[in-house]
């Protein structure tokens, strides 16, 4: 039988986790996926907030396990987070993110949570998990260059039109369909498998080696995406582009849920075994918190990001969302906590610089402030969490 004290401690940590999930939903997870679409006038702010909440919840439940386990068990070595450490880390991280939400600036949630968990872990006497830090740092550093570079290249192609614009959009749709066919979903896994992709699940009836079935299923998926988008473009290029843009925003929102929920519930994983809660229950609870945050707090940030960073049209918005989706799914696959603010802002800058003016309306001063906020969120959360837990441990 579980002791009352254990249940009470878990509930306190769970409340902190729920607040963290709300803050993430109101901030990075809820605000960034549809910001380019709102900037392109493809969807209203309130509708974007409503859709991102539902899609984020679905992504959290279907794809949230990898990042959750990484945050909960792989950021520190030699120790397991105690209930008090998990609670302190969550409260400090959520507080910093909430400050960013209400101040109107994008604080990097992944940096903040990662720093907070590392801070309390070190204060407990744990060892730095250097291999995981290198993996995380690599993605964080490459994101602006890869995301911004891809967005710039796609935007330039759409602007220069080496081939007909309609054909380019269809090719991009086929490319996105290829990625969708190969991302993993928990519900498609069989037996002990963690998950499977649509291509893997569809390859069974196809004769021959599994890889042949996966390739065939991938090609079929790519062709379906190309045909559907191409048919929609027949009603007008702008009409089709805006629909494609909304679909991309939905994919990014889904991916955001899969990555960001782990930042809220990851620290609870070491504690969940004491009360007999499975990971799925934590994912559902975290996804619910993301949904609430998206519905109640995200519209303010959506407006700030879409208007303050760049005034995007449909073409440049599409260019920004495709690399965002790719990077997000890479993070989900490898279990790396990633900042959606960093992903989207980098992509917006890249697509913005493809504009005729060369700057795309991007504010250099605002960008510098944002980068400094990212660095401060990581360093500050490590220091504050370390000092906070050390003081708590000294007093109690």
CSV table of C-alpha atoms in Angstrom, one decimal:
chain,number,residue,atom,x,y,z
A,1,UNK,CA,0.0,0.0,0.0
A,2,UNK,CA,1.3,3.5,-0.9
A,3,UNK,CA,2.0,5.7,2.0
A,4,UNK,CA,-0.1,8.9,2.4
A,5,UNK,CA,3.1,11.0,2.5
A,6,UNK,CA,4.3,9.6,-0.8
A,7,UNK,CA,0.9,10.4,-2.4
A,8,UNK,CA,0.9,13.9,-1.0
A,9,UNK,CA,4.4,14.6,-2.2
A,10,UNK,CA,3.6,13.3,-5.7
A,11,UNK,CA,0.4,15.4,-5.8
A,12,UNK,CA,2.5,18.5,-5.0
A,13,UNK,CA,5.0,17.7,-7.7
A,14,UNK,CA,2.0,16.9,-10.1
A,15,UNK,CA,0.5,20.3,-9.4
A,16,UNK,CA,3.8,21.9,-10.3
A,17,UNK,CA,4.0,19.8,-13.4
A,18,UNK,CA,0.4,20.8,-14.4
A,19,UNK,CA,1.4,24.5,-14.0
A,20,UNK,CA,4.5,23.8,-16.1
A,21,UNK,CA,2.4,22.2,-18.8
A,22,UNK,CA,0.0,25.2,-18.8
A,23,UNK,CA,2.9,27.6,-19.1
A,24,UNK,CA,4.4,25.6,-22.0
A,25,UNK,CA,1.0,25.5,-23.7
A,26,UNK,CA,0.5,29.2,-23.3
A,27,UNK,CA,4.1,29.8,-24.5
A,28,UNK,CA,6.3,27.8,-26.8
A,29,UNK,CA,4.0,24.8,-27.6
A,30,UNK,CA,0.9,26.9,-28.1
A,31,UNK,CA,2.2,30.0,-29.6
A,32,UNK,CA,4.9,29.0,-32.2
A,33,UNK,CA,3.4,26.4,-34.5
A,34,UNK,CA,0.6,28.6,-36.0
A,35,UNK,CA,2.5,32.0,-35.7
A,36,UNK,CA,3.6,32.0,-39.3
A,37,UNK,CA,0.1,31.1,-40.5
A,38,UNK,CA,-1.4,33.9,-38.4
A,39,UNK,CA,1.2,36.3,-39.8
A,40,UNK,CA,0.2,35.2,-43.3
A,41,UNK,CA,-3.5,35.8,-42.4
A,42,UNK,CA,-4.3,32.2,-43.1
A,43,UNK,CA,-6.1,31.7,-39.8
A,44,UNK,CA,-7.2,34.0,-36.9
A,45,UNK,CA,-5.4,34.1,-33.6
A,46,UNK,CA,-8.3,32.5,-31.6
A,47,UNK,CA,-8.8,29.7,-34.0
A,48,UNK,CA,-5.1,29.0,-34.0
A,49,UNK,CA,-5.1,28.8,-30.2
A,50,UNK,CA,-8.0,26.4,-30.3
A,51,UNK,CA,-6.5,24.0,-32.9
A,52,UNK,CA,-3.0,24.0,-31.4
A,53,UNK,CA,-4.4,22.9,-28.1
A,54,UNK,CA,-6.2,19.8,-29.6
A,55,UNK,CA,-3.2,18.9,-31.8
A,56,UNK,CA,-0.7,19.4,-29.0
A,57,UNK,CA,-2.7,17.1,-26.8
A,58,UNK,CA,-2.7,14.4,-29.5
A,59,UNK,CA,1.0,14.8,-30.1
A,60,UNK,CA,1.7,14.6,-26.3
A,61,UNK,CA,-0.1,11.3,-26.0
A,62,UNK,CA,1.2,9.7,-29.2
A,63,UNK,CA,4.8,10.9,-29.3
A,64,UNK,CA,5.7,12.3,-25.9
A,65,UNK,CA,7.4,9.3,-24.4
A,66,UNK,CA,11.0,9.7,-25.8
A,67,UNK,CA,11.6,13.3,-24.6
A,68,UNK,CA,9.8,12.6,-21.3
A,69,UNK,CA,12.1,9.8,-20.4
A,70,UNK,CA,15.1,11.8,-21.5
A,71,UNK,CA,14.2,14.7,-19.2
A,72,UNK,CA,13.3,12.5,-16.3
A,73,UNK,CA,16.2,10.0,-16.3
A,74,UNK,CA,19.0,11.0,-18.7
A,75,UNK,CA,20.0,14.6,-17.8
A,76,UNK,CA,21.9,13.7,-14.6
A,77,UNK,CA,23.8,10.6,-13.6
A,78,UNK,CA,24.4,8.8,-10.3
A,79,UNK,CA,21.1,9.9,-8.6
A,80,UNK,CA,17.4,9.7,-9.1
A,81,UNK,CA,15.4,12.9,-8.6
A,82,UNK,CA,13.8,13.1,-5.2
A,83,UNK,CA,10.2,14.3,-4.9
A,84,UNK,CA,11.4,17.6,-3.4
A,85,UNK,CA,14.0,18.0,-6.2
A,86,UNK,CA,11.4,17.4,-8.9
A,87,UNK,CA,9.0,19.8,-7.4
A,88,UNK,CA,11.6,22.6,-7.0
A,89,UNK,CA,12.8,22.1,-10.6
A,90,UNK,CA,9.3,22.3,-12.0
A,91,UNK,CA,8.3,25.3,-9.9
A,92,UNK,CA,11.4,27.3,-10.8
A,93,UNK,CA,11.2,26.4,-14.5
A,94,UNK,CA,7.5,27.1,-14.7
A,95,UNK,CA,7.9,30.5,-13.0
A,96,UNK,CA,10.6,31.6,-15.4
A,97,UNK,CA,8.5,30.5,-18.4
A,98,UNK,CA,5.4,32.2,-17.0
A,99,UNK,CA,7.4,35.5,-16.7
A,100,UNK,CA,8.2,35.2,-20.4
A,101,UNK,CA,4.5,34.5,-21.3
A,102,UNK,CA,3.2,37.5,-19.4
A,103,UNK,CA,6.0,39.8,-20.5
A,104,UNK,CA,5.3,39.1,-24.1
A,105,UNK,CA,8.7,37.6,-25.0
A,106,UNK,CA,9.5,34.0,-25.9
A,107,UNK,CA,11.5,32.3,-23.2
A,108,UNK,CA,13.1,29.1,-24.3
A,109,UNK,CA,11.2,26.4,-22.3
A,110,UNK,CA,13.5,23.6,-23.2
A,111,UNK,CA,16.5,25.6,-22.0
A,112,UNK,CA,14.7,26.5,-18.8
A,113,UNK,CA,13.5,23.0,-17.9
A,114,UNK,CA,16.8,21.3,-18.9
A,115,UNK,CA,18.7,23.8,-16.8
A,116,UNK,CA,16.4,23.4,-13.8
A,117,UNK,CA,16.6,19.6,-13.8
A,118,UNK,CA,20.4,19.7,-14.2
A,119,UNK,CA,20.6,22.3,-11.4
A,120,UNK,CA,18.7,20.3,-8.8
A,121,UNK,CA,20.5,17.1,-9.9
A,122,UNK,CA,23.9,18.6,-9.3
A,123,UNK,CA,22.7,19.9,-6.0
A,124,UNK,CA,21.7,16.4,-5.0
A,125,UNK,CA,25.3,15.2,-5.7
A,126,UNK,CA,24.7,13.8,-9.2
A,127,UNK,CA,27.2,13.6,-12.1
A,128,UNK,CA,26.9,15.6,-15.3
A,129,UNK,CA,25.6,13.4,-18.2
A,130,UNK,CA,28.1,14.7,-20.7
A,131,UNK,CA,27.2,12.5,-23.7
A,132,UNK,CA,23.5,13.6,-23.4
A,133,UNK,CA,24.6,17.2,-23.0
A,134,UNK,CA,26.7,17.0,-26.2
A,135,UNK,CA,23.7,15.5,-28.1
A,136,UNK,CA,21.4,18.2,-26.8
A,137,UNK,CA,23.9,21.1,-27.5
A,138,UNK,CA,24.5,19.8,-31.0
A,139,UNK,CA,20.8,20.1,-31.9
A,140,UNK,CA,20.4,23.4,-30.2
A,141,UNK,CA,23.4,24.9,-32.0
A,142,UNK,CA,22.5,23.5,-35.4
A,143,UNK,CA,18.8,24.5,-35.2
A,144,UNK,CA,19.3,28.1,-36.3
A,145,UNK,CA,21.6,27.2,-39.1
A,146,UNK,CA,19.7,24.2,-40.4
A,147,UNK,CA,16.2,25.6,-39.8
A,148,UNK,CA,17.1,29.1,-41.0
A,149,UNK,CA,19.1,27.8,-44.0
A,150,UNK,CA,16.4,25.4,-45.2
A,151,UNK,CA,13.7,28.1,-44.8
A,152,UNK,CA,15.8,30.6,-46.7
A,153,UNK,CA,16.5,28.1,-49.5
A,154,UNK,CA,12.8,27.1,-49.8
A,155,UNK,CA,11.7,30.7,-49.8
A,156,UNK,CA,14.2,31.7,-52.5
A,157,UNK,CA,13.0,28.8,-54.7
A,158,UNK,CA,9.4,29.8,-54.3
A,159,UNK,CA,10.3,33.4,-55.0
A,160,UNK,CA,12.6,32.8,-58.0
A,161,UNK,CA,10.3,30.1,-59.5
A,162,UNK,CA,12.9,28.0,-61.4
A,163,UNK,CA,9.8,25.9,-62.3
A,164,UNK,CA,6.1,26.8,-62.0
A,165,UNK,CA,5.1,27.8,-58.5
A,166,UNK,CA,2.3,25.2,-58.5
A,167,UNK,CA,4.8,22.4,-59.3
A,168,UNK,CA,7.1,23.5,-56.5
A,169,UNK,CA,4.3,23.4,-54.0
A,170,UNK,CA,3.3,19.9,-55.2
A,171,UNK,CA,6.9,18.8,-54.8
A,172,UNK,CA,7.1,20.2,-51.3
A,173,UNK,CA,3.9,18.4,-50.4
A,174,UNK,CA,5.3,15.1,-51.6
A,175,UNK,CA,8.4,15.8,-49.5
A,176,UNK,CA,6.3,16.5,-46.4
A,177,UNK,CA,4.3,13.3,-47.1
A,178,UNK,CA,7.5,11.3,-47.2
A,179,UNK,CA,8.3,12.6,-43.7
A,180,UNK,CA,4.8,12.0,-42.3
A,181,UNK,CA,5.0,8.4,-43.6
A,182,UNK,CA,8.1,7.7,-41.6
A,183,UNK,CA,7.5,9.4,-38.2
A,184,UNK,CA,6.7,7.0,-35.4
A,185,UNK,CA,3.4,6.9,-33.5
A,186,UNK,CA,2.9,5.0,-30.2
A,187,UNK,CA,-0.5,3.5,-31.3
A,188,UNK,CA,1.1,1.8,-34.3
A,189,UNK,CA,3.7,-0.2,-32.3
A,190,UNK,CA,3.1,-3.9,-31.9
A,191,UNK,CA,4.0,-6.0,-28.8
A,192,UNK,CA,7.0,-4.5,-27.0
A,193,UNK,CA,7.7,-2.0,-29.7
A,194,UNK,CA,7.7,1.6,-28.6
A,195,UNK,CA,6.0,2.7,-31.8
A,196,UNK,CA,6.0,2.4,-35.6
A,197,UNK,CA,5.6,4.6,-38.6
A,198,UNK,CA,2.7,4.6,-41.0
A,199,UNK,CA,5.1,3.2,-43.7
A,200,UNK,CA,6.2,0.4,-41.3
A,201,UNK,CA,2.6,-0.4,-40.3
A,202,UNK,CA,1.5,-0.5,-44.0
A,203,UNK,CA,4.4,-2.6,-45.3
A,204,UNK,CA,3.0,-5.9,-43.9
A,205,UNK,CA,0.8,-6.8,-46.9
A,206,UNK,CA,3.6,-6.0,-49.4
A,207,UNK,CA,5.6,-9.0,-50.4
A,208,UNK,CA,9.4,-9.1,-49.9
A,209,UNK,CA,11.8,-7.7,-47.3
A,210,UNK,CA,10.4,-5.1,-44.8
A,211,UNK,CA,12.5,-2.3,-46.3
A,212,UNK,CA,10.8,-2.8,-49.7
A,213,UNK,CA,7.4,-2.5,-48.1
A,214,UNK,CA,8.5,0.7,-46.3
A,215,UNK,CA,9.8,2.3,-49.5
A,216,UNK,CA,6.7,1.4,-51.4
A,217,UNK,CA,4.4,2.7,-48.6
A,218,UNK,CA,6.4,5.9,-48.4
A,219,UNK,CA,6.2,6.5,-52.2
A,220,UNK,CA,2.4,5.9,-52.0
A,221,UNK,CA,2.1,8.4,-49.2
A,222,UNK,CA,4.2,11.0,-51.0
A,223,UNK,CA,2.0,10.6,-54.1
A,224,UNK,CA,-1.2,11.0,-52.1
A,225,UNK,CA,0.0,14.2,-50.6
A,226,UNK,CA,1.1,15.6,-53.9
A,227,UNK,CA,-2.2,14.7,-55.6
A,228,UNK,CA,-4.4,16.2,-52.8
A,229,UNK,CA,-2.4,19.4,-52.7
A,230,UNK,CA,-2.2,19.6,-56.5
A,231,UNK,CA,-5.9,19.2,-56.8
A,232,UNK,CA,-6.5,21.9,-54.2
A,233,UNK,CA,-4.2,24.3,-56.1
A,234,UNK,CA,-6.5,24.0,-59.1
A,235,UNK,CA,-8.9,26.3,-57.2
A,236,UNK,CA,-6.2,29.0,-57.1
A,237,UNK,CA,-2.6,29.1,-56.0
A,238,UNK,CA,-3.2,31.4,-53.1
A,239,UNK,CA,-6.2,29.3,-52.0
A,240,UNK,CA,-4.1,26.1,-52.1
A,241,UNK,CA,-1.1,27.6,-50.5
A,242,UNK,CA,-3.1,28.8,-47.5
A,243,UNK,CA,-4.6,25.3,-47.0
A,244,UNK,CA,-1.1,23.7,-47.3
A,245,UNK,CA,0.1,26.3,-44.8
A,246,UNK,CA,-2.6,25.3,-42.3
A,247,UNK,CA,-1.8,21.6,-42.6
A,248,UNK,CA,1.9,22.4,-42.0
A,249,UNK,CA,1.0,24.4,-38.9
A,250,UNK,CA,-1.0,21.4,-37.7
A,251,UNK,CA,1.9,19.1,-38.1
A,252,UNK,CA,4.2,21.4,-36.2
A,253,UNK,CA,1.6,21.8,-33.4
A,254,UNK,CA,1.4,18.0,-33.2
A,255,UNK,CA,5.2,17.7,-33.1
A,256,UNK,CA,5.3,20.4,-30.4
A,257,UNK,CA,3.1,18.4,-28.2
A,258,UNK,CA,5.3,15.4,-28.6
A,259,UNK,CA,8.4,17.2,-27.6
A,260,UNK,CA,7.2,19.8,-25.1
A,261,UNK,CA,5.1,17.6,-22.9
A,262,UNK,CA,8.3,15.9,-21.7
A,263,UNK,CA,9.5,19.1,-20.3
A,264,UNK,CA,6.5,19.2,-17.9
A,265,UNK,CA,6.1,15.5,-16.9
A,266,UNK,CA,9.7,14.3,-17.3
A,267,UNK,CA,10.7,15.1,-13.7
A,268,UNK,CA,7.7,13.1,-12.5
A,269,UNK,CA,8.8,9.8,-14.1
A,270,UNK,CA,11.1,8.8,-11.2
A,271,UNK,CA,8.2,9.4,-8.8
A,272,UNK,CA,5.4,7.8,-10.8
A,273,UNK,CA,6.6,4.3,-10.0
A,274,UNK,CA,6.0,4.9,-6.3
A,275,UNK,CA,2.3,5.6,-6.8
A,276,UNK,CA,1.8,3.1,-9.6
A,277,UNK,CA,1.1,5.5,-12.5
A,278,UNK,CA,2.0,4.4,-16.0
A,279,UNK,CA,3.7,6.8,-18.4
A,280,UNK,CA,0.6,7.0,-20.5
A,281,UNK,CA,-1.3,8.5,-17.6
A,282,UNK,CA,1.4,11.2,-17.2
A,283,UNK,CA,1.3,11.9,-20.9
A,284,UNK,CA,-2.5,12.4,-20.8
A,285,UNK,CA,-2.2,14.7,-17.8
A,286,UNK,CA,0.6,16.7,-19.4
A,287,UNK,CA,-1.3,16.9,-22.7
A,288,UNK,CA,-4.3,18.2,-20.8
A,289,UNK,CA,-2.2,20.9,-19.3
A,290,UNK,CA,-0.8,21.9,-22.7
A,291,UNK,CA,-4.4,22.1,-24.0
A,292,UNK,CA,-5.5,24.4,-21.2
A,293,UNK,CA,-2.5,26.6,-21.7
A,294,UNK,CA,-3.0,26.8,-25.4
A,295,UNK,CA,-6.7,27.8,-25.0
A,296,UNK,CA,-6.2,30.3,-22.2
A,297,UNK,CA,-2.8,31.9,-22.7
A,298,UNK,CA,-1.4,31.2,-26.2
A,299,UNK,CA,-3.3,33.9,-28.3
A,300,UNK,CA,-1.3,36.7,-26.7
A,301,UNK,CA,2.0,35.1,-27.6
A,302,UNK,CA,0.8,34.0,-31.1
A,303,UNK,CA,0.1,37.6,-31.9
A,304,UNK,CA,3.4,38.8,-30.5
A,305,UNK,CA,5.5,36.3,-32.5
A,306,UNK,CA,3.6,36.6,-35.7
A,307,UNK,CA,3.6,40.4,-35.8
A,308,UNK,CA,6.8,41.4,-34.0
A,309,UNK,CA,9.3,39.1,-35.9
A,310,UNK,CA,8.1,39.3,-39.5
A,311,UNK,CA,5.1,40.0,-41.7
A,312,UNK,CA,5.0,36.7,-43.6
A,313,UNK,CA,3.0,35.8,-46.7
A,314,UNK,CA,2.0,32.3,-47.5
A,315,UNK,CA,5.1,31.4,-49.5
A,316,UNK,CA,7.6,32.4,-46.8
A,317,UNK,CA,5.4,30.9,-44.1
A,318,UNK,CA,5.5,27.6,-45.9
A,319,UNK,CA,9.2,27.9,-46.1
A,320,UNK,CA,9.4,28.5,-42.4
A,321,UNK,CA,7.2,25.6,-41.3
A,322,UNK,CA,8.7,22.8,-43.3
A,323,UNK,CA,12.1,22.9,-41.6
A,324,UNK,CA,10.4,23.5,-38.3
A,325,UNK,CA,8.5,20.2,-38.7
A,326,UNK,CA,11.7,18.3,-39.7
A,327,UNK,CA,13.7,19.6,-36.7
A,328,UNK,CA,10.8,18.9,-34.3
A,329,UNK,CA,10.4,15.3,-35.4
A,330,UNK,CA,14.2,14.8,-35.2
A,331,UNK,CA,14.0,16.0,-31.6
A,332,UNK,CA,11.1,13.7,-30.8
A,333,UNK,CA,12.8,10.7,-32.5
A,334,UNK,CA,16.1,11.1,-30.5
A,335,UNK,CA,14.5,12.2,-27.2
A,336,UNK,CA,16.1,15.7,-27.2
A,337,UNK,CA,14.3,18.5,-25.4
A,338,UNK,CA,14.1,21.3,-28.0
A,339,UNK,CA,12.9,24.9,-27.9
A,340,UNK,CA,10.1,25.6,-30.4
A,341,UNK,CA,10.8,29.3,-30.0
A,342,UNK,CA,14.3,28.7,-31.3
A,343,UNK,CA,13.0,26.5,-34.2
A,344,UNK,CA,10.3,28.9,-35.4
A,345,UNK,CA,12.2,32.1,-34.8
A,346,UNK,CA,15.2,30.7,-36.7
A,347,UNK,CA,12.9,29.6,-39.6
A,348,UNK,CA,11.1,33.0,-39.7
A,349,UNK,CA,14.4,34.8,-39.9
A,350,UNK,CA,15.6,32.5,-42.8
A,351,UNK,CA,12.4,32.9,-44.8
A,352,UNK,CA,12.4,36.6,-44.0
A,353,UNK,CA,15.8,37.2,-45.4
A,354,UNK,CA,14.7,35.7,-48.7
A,355,UNK,CA,12.5,38.7,-49.2
A,356,UNK,CA,13.4,41.3,-51.8
A,357,UNK,CA,14.5,43.8,-49.2
A,358,UNK,CA,17.1,41.4,-47.8
A,359,UNK,CA,15.9,41.7,-44.2
A,360,UNK,CA,12.3,40.5,-44.5
A,361,UNK,CA,11.1,42.9,-41.8
A,362,UNK,CA,13.1,41.1,-39.1
A,363,UNK,CA,14.1,43.3,-36.1
A,364,UNK,CA,17.8,42.8,-35.3
A,365,UNK,CA,17.4,44.3,-31.9
A,366,UNK,CA,14.5,42.0,-31.1
A,367,UNK,CA,16.5,39.0,-32.3
A,368,UNK,CA,19.5,39.9,-30.1
A,369,UNK,CA,17.2,40.3,-27.1
A,370,UNK,CA,15.7,36.9,-27.8
A,371,UNK,CA,19.1,35.1,-28.1
A,372,UNK,CA,20.2,36.7,-24.8
A,373,UNK,CA,16.9,35.6,-23.2
A,374,UNK,CA,17.6,32.0,-24.4
A,375,UNK,CA,21.1,32.0,-22.9
A,376,UNK,CA,19.9,33.6,-19.7
A,377,UNK,CA,17.1,31.1,-19.3
A,378,UNK,CA,19.5,28.2,-19.4
A,379,UNK,CA,22.2,29.6,-17.2
A,380,UNK,CA,19.8,31.3,-14.8
A,381,UNK,CA,17.7,28.1,-14.4
A,382,UNK,CA,20.8,26.0,-13.5
A,383,UNK,CA,22.0,28.5,-10.9
A,384,UNK,CA,18.6,29.3,-9.4
A,385,UNK,CA,17.6,25.6,-9.2
A,386,UNK,CA,21.0,24.6,-7.7
A,387,UNK,CA,20.8,27.4,-5.1
A,388,UNK,CA,17.1,26.8,-4.4
A,389,UNK,CA,17.5,23.0,-3.8
A,390,UNK,CA,20.7,23.5,-1.7
A,391,UNK,CA,18.9,26.0,0.5
A,392,UNK,CA,15.9,23.7,0.8
A,393,UNK,CA,18.1,20.8,1.7
A,394,UNK,CA,20.0,22.9,4.3
A,395,UNK,CA,16.8,24.1,6.0
A,396,UNK,CA,14.9,20.8,5.9
